[in-house]
């Protein structure tokens, strides 16, 4: 199963408390909470390029499954991470005490980030 495609954000849960926990300024949280981001994923074997466009902000990360890569987080901080694949439809990584799971089911991607007892979930559909 390939992740390649463009996905439009459909819904998200706990955006504001999660972004506050990440340390984002309140004005950025308020600007970003109602924007419908578009994620474009290009998968070439174990190599991935993920571009998320939210309003005028574009966040691009490239990584190879099982290899250490530099990932830019939602707050702009760059961290080293290793992304693993479980089965053929789930990407997992742990970054700075935060667990990230991205799961592809048909035309829907569910991205769940957990930090302590706070969970942020985004659901996007292929467009």
mmCIF file of N, CA and C in Angstrom:
data_model
loop_
_atom_site.group_PDB
_atom_site.id
_atom_site.type_symbol
_atom_site.label_atom_id
_atom_site.label_comp_id
_atom_site.label_asym_id
_atom_site.label_seq_id
_atom_site.Cartn_x
_atom_site.Cartn_y
_atom_site.Cartn_z
ATOM 1 N N UNK A 1 0.854 -1.180 0.000
ATOM 2 C CA UNK A 1 0.000 0.000 0.000
ATOM 3 C C UNK A 1 0.896 1.238 0.000
ATOM 4 N N UNK A 2 0.599 2.164 -0.894
ATOM 5 C CA UNK A 2 1.413 3.375 -0.997
ATOM 6 C C UNK A 2 0.708 4.546 -0.326
ATOM 7 N N UNK A 3 1.482 5.350 0.392
ATOM 8 C CA UNK A 3 0.964 6.555 1.024
ATOM 9 C C UNK A 3 0.873 7.715 0.033
ATOM 10 N N UNK A 4 1.472 7.577 -1.154
ATOM 11 C CA UNK A 4 1.553 8.679 -2.110
ATOM 12 C C UNK A 4 0.173 9.260 -2.416
ATOM 13 N N UNK A 5 0.073 10.586 -2.316
ATOM 14 C CA UNK A 5 -1.178 11.272 -2.642
ATOM 15 C C UNK A 5 -1.273 12.589 -1.909
ATOM 16 N N UNK A 6 -2.372 13.314 -2.179
ATOM 17 C CA UNK A 6 -2.665 14.574 -1.488
ATOM 18 C C UNK A 6 -3.867 14.320 -0.594
ATOM 19 N N UNK A 7 -3.793 14.858 0.622
ATOM 20 C CA UNK A 7 -4.832 14.621 1.619
ATOM 21 C C UNK A 7 -5.274 15.946 2.234
ATOM 22 N N UNK A 8 -6.582 16.155 2.310
ATOM 23 C CA UNK A 8 -7.157 17.384 2.893
ATOM 24 C C UNK A 8 -7.619 17.068 4.316
ATOM 25 N N UNK A 9 -7.250 17.940 5.265
ATOM 26 C CA UNK A 9 -7.673 17.765 6.651
ATOM 27 C C UNK A 9 -9.197 17.798 6.738
ATOM 28 N N UNK A 10 -9.779 16.780 7.395
ATOM 29 C CA UNK A 10 -11.233 16.702 7.578
ATOM 30 C C UNK A 10 -11.636 17.101 8.993
ATOM 31 N N UNK A 11 -10.866 16.621 9.986
ATOM 32 C CA UNK A 11 -11.211 16.925 11.378
ATOM 33 C C UNK A 11 -9.965 16.800 12.237
ATOM 34 N N UNK A 12 -10.003 17.446 13.400
ATOM 35 C CA UNK A 12 -8.913 17.305 14.355
ATOM 36 C C UNK A 12 -9.466 17.456 15.767
ATOM 37 N N UNK A 13 -8.838 16.747 16.703
ATOM 38 C CA UNK A 13 -9.254 16.783 18.108
ATOM 39 C C UNK A 13 -8.079 17.268 18.951
ATOM 40 N N UNK A 14 -8.362 18.125 19.920
ATOM 41 C CA UNK A 14 -7.377 18.618 20.899
ATOM 42 C C UNK A 14 -6.263 19.457 20.288
ATOM 43 N N UNK A 15 -6.549 20.159 19.194
ATOM 44 C CA UNK A 15 -5.524 20.986 18.546
ATOM 45 C C UNK A 15 -4.957 22.032 19.509
ATOM 46 N N UNK A 16 -5.851 22.824 20.106
ATOM 47 C CA UNK A 16 -5.376 23.950 20.933
ATOM 48 C C UNK A 16 -4.563 23.490 22.147
ATOM 49 N N UNK A 17 -5.066 22.552 22.989
ATOM 50 C CA UNK A 17 -4.253 22.154 24.151
ATOM 51 C C UNK A 17 -2.929 21.502 23.758
ATOM 52 N N UNK A 18 -2.912 20.762 22.641
ATOM 53 C CA UNK A 18 -1.679 20.095 22.213
ATOM 54 C C UNK A 18 -0.649 21.119 21.748
ATOM 55 N N UNK A 19 -1.103 22.114 20.963
ATOM 56 C CA UNK A 19 -0.175 23.140 20.468
ATOM 57 C C UNK A 19 0.366 23.982 21.632
ATOM 58 N N UNK A 20 -0.480 24.238 22.641
ATOM 59 C CA UNK A 20 0.003 24.959 23.829
ATOM 60 C C UNK A 20 1.081 24.129 24.533
ATOM 61 N N UNK A 21 0.854 22.822 24.644
ATOM 62 C CA UNK A 21 1.832 21.933 25.294
ATOM 63 C C UNK A 21 3.151 21.910 24.521
ATOM 64 N N UNK A 22 3.082 22.086 23.185
ATOM 65 C CA UNK A 22 4.296 22.146 22.365
ATOM 66 C C UNK A 22 5.007 23.494 22.497
ATOM 67 N N UNK A 23 4.290 24.473 23.054
ATOM 68 C CA UNK A 23 4.914 25.784 23.253
ATOM 69 C C UNK A 23 4.653 26.779 22.140
ATOM 70 N N UNK A 24 3.655 26.526 21.298
ATOM 71 C CA UNK A 24 3.332 27.485 20.237
ATOM 72 C C UNK A 24 2.685 28.725 20.831
ATOM 73 N N UNK A 25 2.998 29.903 20.283
ATOM 74 C CA UNK A 25 2.365 31.137 20.767
ATOM 75 C C UNK A 25 0.859 31.112 20.492
ATOM 76 N N UNK A 26 0.105 31.734 21.386
ATOM 77 C CA UNK A 26 -1.362 31.728 21.295
ATOM 78 C C UNK A 26 -1.867 32.286 19.962
ATOM 79 N N UNK A 27 -1.219 33.331 19.414
ATOM 80 C CA UNK A 27 -1.702 33.900 18.143
ATOM 81 C C UNK A 27 -1.563 32.884 17.007
ATOM 82 N N UNK A 28 -0.488 32.098 17.003
ATOM 83 C CA UNK A 28 -0.323 31.059 15.968
ATOM 84 C C UNK A 28 -1.368 29.963 16.128
ATOM 85 N N UNK A 29 -1.666 29.599 17.373
ATOM 86 C CA UNK A 29 -2.684 28.566 17.637
ATOM 87 C C UNK A 29 -4.037 29.037 17.112
ATOM 88 N N UNK A 30 -4.404 30.279 17.417
ATOM 89 C CA UNK A 30 -5.705 30.794 16.994
ATOM 90 C C UNK A 30 -5.789 30.900 15.469
ATOM 91 N N UNK A 31 -4.669 31.297 14.824
ATOM 92 C CA UNK A 31 -4.645 31.385 13.352
ATOM 93 C C UNK A 31 -4.763 30.003 12.728
ATOM 94 N N UNK A 32 -4.119 29.006 13.336
ATOM 95 C CA UNK A 32 -4.036 27.685 12.727
ATOM 96 C C UNK A 32 -5.192 26.757 12.997
ATOM 97 N N UNK A 33 -5.995 27.057 14.027
ATOM 98 C CA UNK A 33 -6.991 26.068 14.459
ATOM 99 C C UNK A 33 -8.101 25.816 13.440
ATOM 100 N N UNK A 34 -8.435 26.811 12.621
ATOM 101 C CA UNK A 34 -9.534 26.636 11.663
ATOM 102 C C UNK A 34 -9.063 26.428 10.230
ATOM 103 N N UNK A 35 -7.745 26.421 10.027
ATOM 104 C CA UNK A 35 -7.228 26.236 8.668
ATOM 105 C C UNK A 35 -7.272 24.759 8.288
ATOM 106 N N UNK A 36 -7.680 24.495 7.066
ATOM 107 C CA UNK A 36 -7.720 23.118 6.559
ATOM 108 C C UNK A 36 -6.414 22.851 5.807
ATOM 109 N N UNK A 37 -5.510 22.146 6.456
ATOM 110 C CA UNK A 37 -4.219 21.897 5.826
ATOM 111 C C UNK A 37 -4.333 20.814 4.758
ATOM 112 N N UNK A 38 -3.379 20.850 3.818
ATOM 113 C CA UNK A 38 -3.268 19.831 2.787
ATOM 114 C C UNK A 38 -1.899 19.172 2.942
ATOM 115 N N UNK A 39 -1.898 17.847 3.027
ATOM 116 C CA UNK A 39 -0.649 17.091 3.128
ATOM 117 C C UNK A 39 -0.405 16.387 1.803
ATOM 118 N N UNK A 40 0.804 16.532 1.293
ATOM 119 C CA UNK A 40 1.180 15.791 0.086
ATOM 120 C C UNK A 40 2.284 14.821 0.474
ATOM 121 N N UNK A 41 2.067 13.555 0.185
ATOM 122 C CA UNK A 41 3.030 12.513 0.537
ATOM 123 C C UNK A 41 3.530 11.858 -0.741
ATOM 124 N N UNK A 42 4.849 11.750 -0.853
ATOM 125 C CA UNK A 42 5.456 11.022 -1.964
ATOM 126 C C UNK A 42 6.265 9.883 -1.343
ATOM 127 N N UNK A 43 5.893 8.663 -1.675
ATOM 128 C CA UNK A 43 6.595 7.485 -1.161
ATOM 129 C C UNK A 43 7.305 6.799 -2.315
ATOM 130 N N UNK A 44 8.612 6.566 -2.133
ATOM 131 C CA UNK A 44 9.413 5.838 -3.113
ATOM 132 C C UNK A 44 10.123 4.725 -2.350
ATOM 133 N N UNK A 45 9.474 3.570 -2.287
ATOM 134 C CA UNK A 45 10.028 2.474 -1.489
ATOM 135 C C UNK A 45 10.031 2.866 -0.024
ATOM 136 N N UNK A 46 11.238 2.946 0.580
ATOM 137 C CA UNK A 46 11.348 3.306 1.994
ATOM 138 C C UNK A 46 11.575 4.802 2.202
ATOM 139 N N UNK A 47 11.654 5.561 1.095
ATOM 140 C CA UNK A 47 11.876 7.013 1.197
ATOM 141 C C UNK A 47 10.541 7.736 1.130
ATOM 142 N N UNK A 48 10.411 8.723 2.009
ATOM 143 C CA UNK A 48 9.190 9.515 2.065
ATOM 144 C C UNK A 48 9.525 10.995 2.009
ATOM 145 N N UNK A 49 8.651 11.761 1.351
ATOM 146 C CA UNK A 49 8.703 13.222 1.418
ATOM 147 C C UNK A 49 7.286 13.656 1.766
ATOM 148 N N UNK A 50 7.164 14.372 2.885
ATOM 149 C CA UNK A 50 5.857 14.809 3.353
ATOM 150 C C UNK A 50 5.853 16.331 3.402
ATOM 151 N N UNK A 51 4.917 16.951 2.666
ATOM 152 C CA UNK A 51 4.784 18.405 2.645
ATOM 153 C C UNK A 51 3.393 18.750 3.159
ATOM 154 N N UNK A 52 3.352 19.533 4.243
ATOM 155 C CA UNK A 52 2.071 19.955 4.814
ATOM 156 C C UNK A 52 1.952 21.467 4.627
ATOM 157 N N UNK A 53 0.879 21.884 3.938
ATOM 158 C CA UNK A 53 0.635 23.301 3.701
ATOM 159 C C UNK A 53 -0.579 23.723 4.518
ATOM 160 N N UNK A 54 -0.366 24.675 5.434
ATOM 161 C CA UNK A 54 -1.438 25.208 6.269
ATOM 162 C C UNK A 54 -1.417 26.717 6.095
ATOM 163 N N UNK A 55 -2.398 27.231 5.348
ATOM 164 C CA UNK A 55 -2.387 28.662 5.033
ATOM 165 C C UNK A 55 -1.130 28.982 4.254
ATOM 166 N N UNK A 56 -0.307 29.923 4.765
ATOM 167 C CA UNK A 56 0.928 30.289 4.062
ATOM 168 C C UNK A 56 2.136 29.504 4.588
ATOM 169 N N UNK A 57 1.934 28.676 5.611
ATOM 170 C CA UNK A 57 3.045 27.931 6.214
ATOM 171 C C UNK A 57 3.200 26.571 5.527
ATOM 172 N N UNK A 58 4.422 26.290 5.092
ATOM 173 C CA UNK A 58 4.714 25.013 4.436
ATOM 174 C C UNK A 58 5.786 24.297 5.252
ATOM 175 N N UNK A 59 5.495 23.053 5.636
ATOM 176 C CA UNK A 59 6.410 22.244 6.429
ATOM 177 C C UNK A 59 6.740 20.993 5.608
ATOM 178 N N UNK A 60 8.030 20.799 5.302
ATOM 179 C CA UNK A 60 8.440 19.644 4.501
ATOM 180 C C UNK A 60 9.435 18.803 5.281
ATOM 181 N N UNK A 61 9.176 17.504 5.344
ATOM 182 C CA UNK A 61 10.093 16.561 5.976
ATOM 183 C C UNK A 61 10.362 15.411 5.022
ATOM 184 N N UNK A 62 11.638 15.002 4.966
ATOM 185 C CA UNK A 62 12.019 13.835 4.175
ATOM 186 C C UNK A 62 12.686 12.836 5.107
ATOM 187 N N UNK A 63 12.334 11.565 4.934
ATOM 188 C CA UNK A 63 12.940 10.539 5.781
ATOM 189 C C UNK A 63 12.926 9.200 5.066
ATOM 190 N N UNK A 64 13.784 8.303 5.539
ATOM 191 C CA UNK A 64 13.848 6.928 5.048
ATOM 192 C C UNK A 64 13.533 6.016 6.218
ATOM 193 N N UNK A 65 12.625 5.069 6.009
ATOM 194 C CA UNK A 65 12.217 4.134 7.056
ATOM 195 C C UNK A 65 13.454 3.460 7.664
ATOM 196 N N UNK A 66 13.531 3.481 9.003
ATOM 197 C CA UNK A 66 14.609 2.793 9.715
ATOM 198 C C UNK A 66 15.911 3.555 9.823
ATOM 199 N N UNK A 67 16.001 4.757 9.214
ATOM 200 C CA UNK A 67 17.235 5.553 9.269
ATOM 201 C C UNK A 67 16.977 6.861 10.013
ATOM 202 N N UNK A 68 18.003 7.335 10.733
ATOM 203 C CA UNK A 68 17.854 8.594 11.451
ATOM 204 C C UNK A 68 17.735 9.743 10.451
ATOM 205 N N UNK A 69 16.757 10.602 10.680
ATOM 206 C CA UNK A 69 16.516 11.762 9.818
ATOM 207 C C UNK A 69 16.270 12.978 10.693
ATOM 208 N N UNK A 70 16.465 14.159 10.094
ATOM 209 C CA UNK A 70 16.115 15.381 10.810
ATOM 210 C C UNK A 70 14.686 15.744 10.430
ATOM 211 N N UNK A 71 13.838 15.875 11.442
ATOM 212 C CA UNK A 71 12.426 16.158 11.236
ATOM 213 C C UNK A 71 12.118 17.523 11.854
ATOM 214 N N UNK A 72 11.371 18.345 11.127
ATOM 215 C CA UNK A 72 10.930 19.621 11.695
ATOM 216 C C UNK A 72 9.566 19.410 12.334
ATOM 217 N N UNK A 73 9.472 19.784 13.605
ATOM 218 C CA UNK A 73 8.221 19.597 14.341
ATOM 219 C C UNK A 73 7.268 20.757 14.060
ATOM 220 N N UNK A 74 6.034 20.631 14.558
ATOM 221 C CA UNK A 74 5.008 21.646 14.325
ATOM 222 C C UNK A 74 5.393 23.010 14.876
ATOM 223 N N UNK A 75 6.257 23.031 15.901
ATOM 224 C CA UNK A 75 6.662 24.304 16.490
ATOM 225 C C UNK A 75 7.931 24.869 15.848
ATOM 226 N N UNK A 76 8.397 24.227 14.747
ATOM 227 C CA UNK A 76 9.560 24.721 14.014
ATOM 228 C C UNK A 76 10.882 24.141 14.493
ATOM 229 N N UNK A 77 10.865 23.430 15.620
ATOM 230 C CA UNK A 77 12.084 22.834 16.155
ATOM 231 C C UNK A 77 12.502 21.641 15.292
ATOM 232 N N UNK A 78 13.807 21.543 15.012
ATOM 233 C CA UNK A 78 14.318 20.413 14.223
ATOM 234 C C UNK A 78 14.910 19.382 15.188
ATOM 235 N N UNK A 79 14.501 18.123 15.019
ATOM 236 C CA UNK A 79 14.955 17.051 15.902
ATOM 237 C C UNK A 79 15.341 15.833 15.066
ATOM 238 N N UNK A 80 16.191 14.991 15.644
ATOM 239 C CA UNK A 80 16.570 13.731 14.995
ATOM 240 C C UNK A 80 15.537 12.671 15.381
ATOM 241 N N UNK A 81 15.119 11.887 14.405
ATOM 242 C CA UNK A 81 14.112 10.848 14.666
ATOM 243 C C UNK A 81 14.320 9.689 13.707
ATOM 244 N N UNK A 82 13.857 8.520 14.132
ATOM 245 C CA UNK A 82 13.853 7.336 13.260
ATOM 246 C C UNK A 82 12.399 6.922 13.087
ATOM 247 N N UNK A 83 11.942 6.906 11.840
ATOM 248 C CA UNK A 83 10.569 6.507 11.542
ATOM 249 C C UNK A 83 10.588 5.015 11.197
ATOM 250 N N UNK A 84 9.699 4.265 11.838
ATOM 251 C CA UNK A 84 9.571 2.829 11.576
ATOM 252 C C UNK A 84 8.242 2.579 10.869
ATOM 253 N N UNK A 85 8.183 1.471 10.133
ATOM 254 C CA UNK A 85 6.930 1.100 9.483
ATOM 255 C C UNK A 85 6.433 -0.193 10.101
ATOM 256 N N UNK A 86 5.146 -0.212 10.406
ATOM 257 C CA UNK A 86 4.515 -1.409 10.953
ATOM 258 C C UNK A 86 3.514 -1.883 9.907
ATOM 259 N N UNK A 87 3.655 -3.135 9.474
ATOM 260 C CA UNK A 87 2.816 -3.614 8.383
ATOM 261 C C UNK A 87 3.137 -2.802 7.142
ATOM 262 N N UNK A 88 2.142 -2.518 6.315
ATOM 263 C CA UNK A 88 2.407 -1.690 5.135
ATOM 264 C C UNK A 88 1.590 -0.405 5.140
ATOM 265 N N UNK A 89 0.995 -0.088 6.320
ATOM 266 C CA UNK A 89 0.131 1.096 6.328
ATOM 267 C C UNK A 89 0.268 1.956 7.588
ATOM 268 N N UNK A 90 1.331 1.727 8.399
ATOM 269 C CA UNK A 90 1.452 2.491 9.641
ATOM 270 C C UNK A 90 2.885 2.971 9.825
ATOM 271 N N UNK A 91 3.037 4.285 10.072
ATOM 272 C CA UNK A 91 4.347 4.893 10.345
ATOM 273 C C UNK A 91 4.388 5.296 11.810
ATOM 274 N N UNK A 92 5.483 4.934 12.495
ATOM 275 C CA UNK A 92 5.622 5.208 13.925
ATOM 276 C C UNK A 92 6.932 5.922 14.197
ATOM 277 N N UNK A 93 6.902 6.890 15.102
ATOM 278 C CA UNK A 93 8.137 7.527 15.558
ATOM 279 C C UNK A 93 7.927 8.088 16.953
ATOM 280 N N UNK A 94 9.039 8.261 17.667
ATOM 281 C CA UNK A 94 9.030 8.891 18.990
ATOM 282 C C UNK A 94 9.990 10.063 18.928
ATOM 283 N N UNK A 95 9.515 11.240 19.319
ATOM 284 C CA UNK A 95 10.350 12.440 19.296
ATOM 285 C C UNK A 95 10.123 13.226 20.578
ATOM 286 N N UNK A 96 11.166 13.430 21.336
ATOM 287 C CA UNK A 96 11.112 14.282 22.533
ATOM 288 C C UNK A 96 9.908 13.980 23.410
ATOM 289 N N UNK A 97 9.701 12.714 23.746
ATOM 290 C CA UNK A 97 8.610 12.349 24.632
ATOM 291 C C UNK A 97 7.246 12.326 23.975
ATOM 292 N N UNK A 98 7.209 12.498 22.658
ATOM 293 C CA UNK A 98 5.948 12.485 21.932
ATOM 294 C C UNK A 98 5.944 11.281 20.992
ATOM 295 N N UNK A 99 4.848 10.538 21.006
ATOM 296 C CA UNK A 99 4.702 9.389 20.111
ATOM 297 C C UNK A 99 3.803 9.803 18.957
ATOM 298 N N UNK A 100 4.237 9.482 17.737
ATOM 299 C CA UNK A 100 3.470 9.828 16.548
ATOM 300 C C UNK A 100 3.146 8.561 15.770
ATOM 301 N N UNK A 101 1.864 8.375 15.433
ATOM 302 C CA UNK A 101 1.416 7.226 14.635
ATOM 303 C C UNK A 101 0.602 7.771 13.465
ATOM 304 N N UNK A 102 1.020 7.410 12.244
ATOM 305 C CA UNK A 102 0.288 7.799 11.038
ATOM 306 C C UNK A 102 -0.196 6.521 10.378
ATOM 307 N N UNK A 103 -1.514 6.390 10.237
ATOM 308 C CA UNK A 103 -2.082 5.154 9.705
ATOM 309 C C UNK A 103 -2.925 5.445 8.471
ATOM 310 N N UNK A 104 -2.687 4.672 7.416
ATOM 311 C CA UNK A 104 -3.420 4.805 6.163
ATOM 312 C C UNK A 104 -4.438 3.681 6.061
ATOM 313 N N UNK A 105 -5.713 4.039 5.891
ATOM 314 C CA UNK A 105 -6.784 3.066 5.665
ATOM 315 C C UNK A 105 -7.573 3.528 4.458
ATOM 316 N N UNK A 106 -7.362 2.869 3.322
ATOM 317 C CA UNK A 106 -8.036 3.272 2.091
ATOM 318 C C UNK A 106 -7.619 4.671 1.693
ATOM 319 N N UNK A 107 -8.578 5.611 1.646
ATOM 320 C CA UNK A 107 -8.290 6.994 1.265
ATOM 321 C C UNK A 107 -8.192 7.925 2.468
ATOM 322 N N UNK A 108 -8.093 7.350 3.675
ATOM 323 C CA UNK A 108 -8.068 8.148 4.898
ATOM 324 C C UNK A 108 -6.768 7.947 5.652
ATOM 325 N N UNK A 109 -6.158 9.074 6.062
ATOM 326 C CA UNK A 109 -4.971 9.009 6.918
ATOM 327 C C UNK A 109 -5.358 9.570 8.279
ATOM 328 N N UNK A 110 -5.059 8.793 9.324
ATOM 329 C CA UNK A 110 -5.264 9.244 10.693
ATOM 330 C C UNK A 110 -3.896 9.425 11.326
ATOM 331 N N UNK A 111 -3.625 10.639 11.789
ATOM 332 C CA UNK A 111 -2.333 10.955 12.420
ATOM 333 C C UNK A 111 -2.621 11.246 13.890
ATOM 334 N N UNK A 112 -2.063 10.426 14.776
ATOM 335 C CA UNK A 112 -2.290 10.569 16.212
ATOM 336 C C UNK A 112 -0.966 10.881 16.888
ATOM 337 N N UNK A 113 -0.927 11.974 17.646
ATOM 338 C CA UNK A 113 0.273 12.325 18.413
ATOM 339 C C UNK A 113 -0.102 12.325 19.887
ATOM 340 N N UNK A 114 0.739 11.665 20.696
ATOM 341 C CA UNK A 114 0.472 11.563 22.123
ATOM 342 C C UNK A 114 1.666 12.093 22.896
ATOM 343 N N UNK A 115 1.392 12.966 23.857
ATOM 344 C CA UNK A 115 2.432 13.520 24.715
ATOM 345 C C UNK A 115 1.857 13.477 26.130
ATOM 346 N N UNK A 116 2.429 12.624 26.978
ATOM 347 C CA UNK A 116 1.867 12.457 28.319
ATOM 348 C C UNK A 116 0.455 11.935 28.200
ATOM 349 N N UNK A 117 -0.504 12.625 28.850
ATOM 350 C CA UNK A 117 -1.899 12.159 28.778
ATOM 351 C C UNK A 117 -2.714 12.963 27.765
ATOM 352 N N UNK A 118 -2.019 13.702 26.892
ATOM 353 C CA UNK A 118 -2.677 14.546 25.891
ATOM 354 C C UNK A 118 -2.543 13.900 24.516
ATOM 355 N N UNK A 119 -3.675 13.718 23.820
ATOM 356 C CA UNK A 119 -3.662 13.113 22.484
ATOM 357 C C UNK A 119 -4.269 14.080 21.476
ATOM 358 N N UNK A 120 -3.553 14.276 20.372
ATOM 359 C CA UNK A 120 -4.000 15.138 19.265
ATOM 360 C C UNK A 120 -4.211 14.232 18.064
ATOM 361 N N UNK A 121 -5.417 14.277 17.476
ATOM 362 C CA UNK A 121 -5.727 13.404 16.340
ATOM 363 C C UNK A 121 -6.198 14.246 15.173
ATOM 364 N N UNK A 122 -5.656 13.924 13.990
ATOM 365 C CA UNK A 122 -6.059 14.576 12.739
ATOM 366 C C UNK A 122 -6.506 13.491 11.764
ATOM 367 N N UNK A 123 -7.595 13.749 11.073
ATOM 368 C CA UNK A 123 -8.083 12.817 10.056
ATOM 369 C C UNK A 123 -8.108 13.567 8.726
ATOM 370 N N UNK A 124 -7.439 13.000 7.715
ATOM 371 C CA UNK A 124 -7.384 13.614 6.392
ATOM 372 C C UNK A 124 -7.831 12.608 5.328
ATOM 373 N N UNK A 125 -8.495 13.121 4.281
ATOM 374 C CA UNK A 125 -8.959 12.277 3.174
ATOM 375 C C UNK A 125 -8.210 12.633 1.901
ATOM 376 N N UNK A 126 -7.970 11.584 1.078
ATOM 377 C CA UNK A 126 -7.311 11.778 -0.213
ATOM 378 C C UNK A 126 -8.182 12.662 -1.090
ATOM 379 N N UNK A 127 -7.514 13.611 -1.792
ATOM 380 C CA UNK A 127 -8.266 14.502 -2.702
ATOM 381 C C UNK A 127 -7.775 14.303 -4.130
#
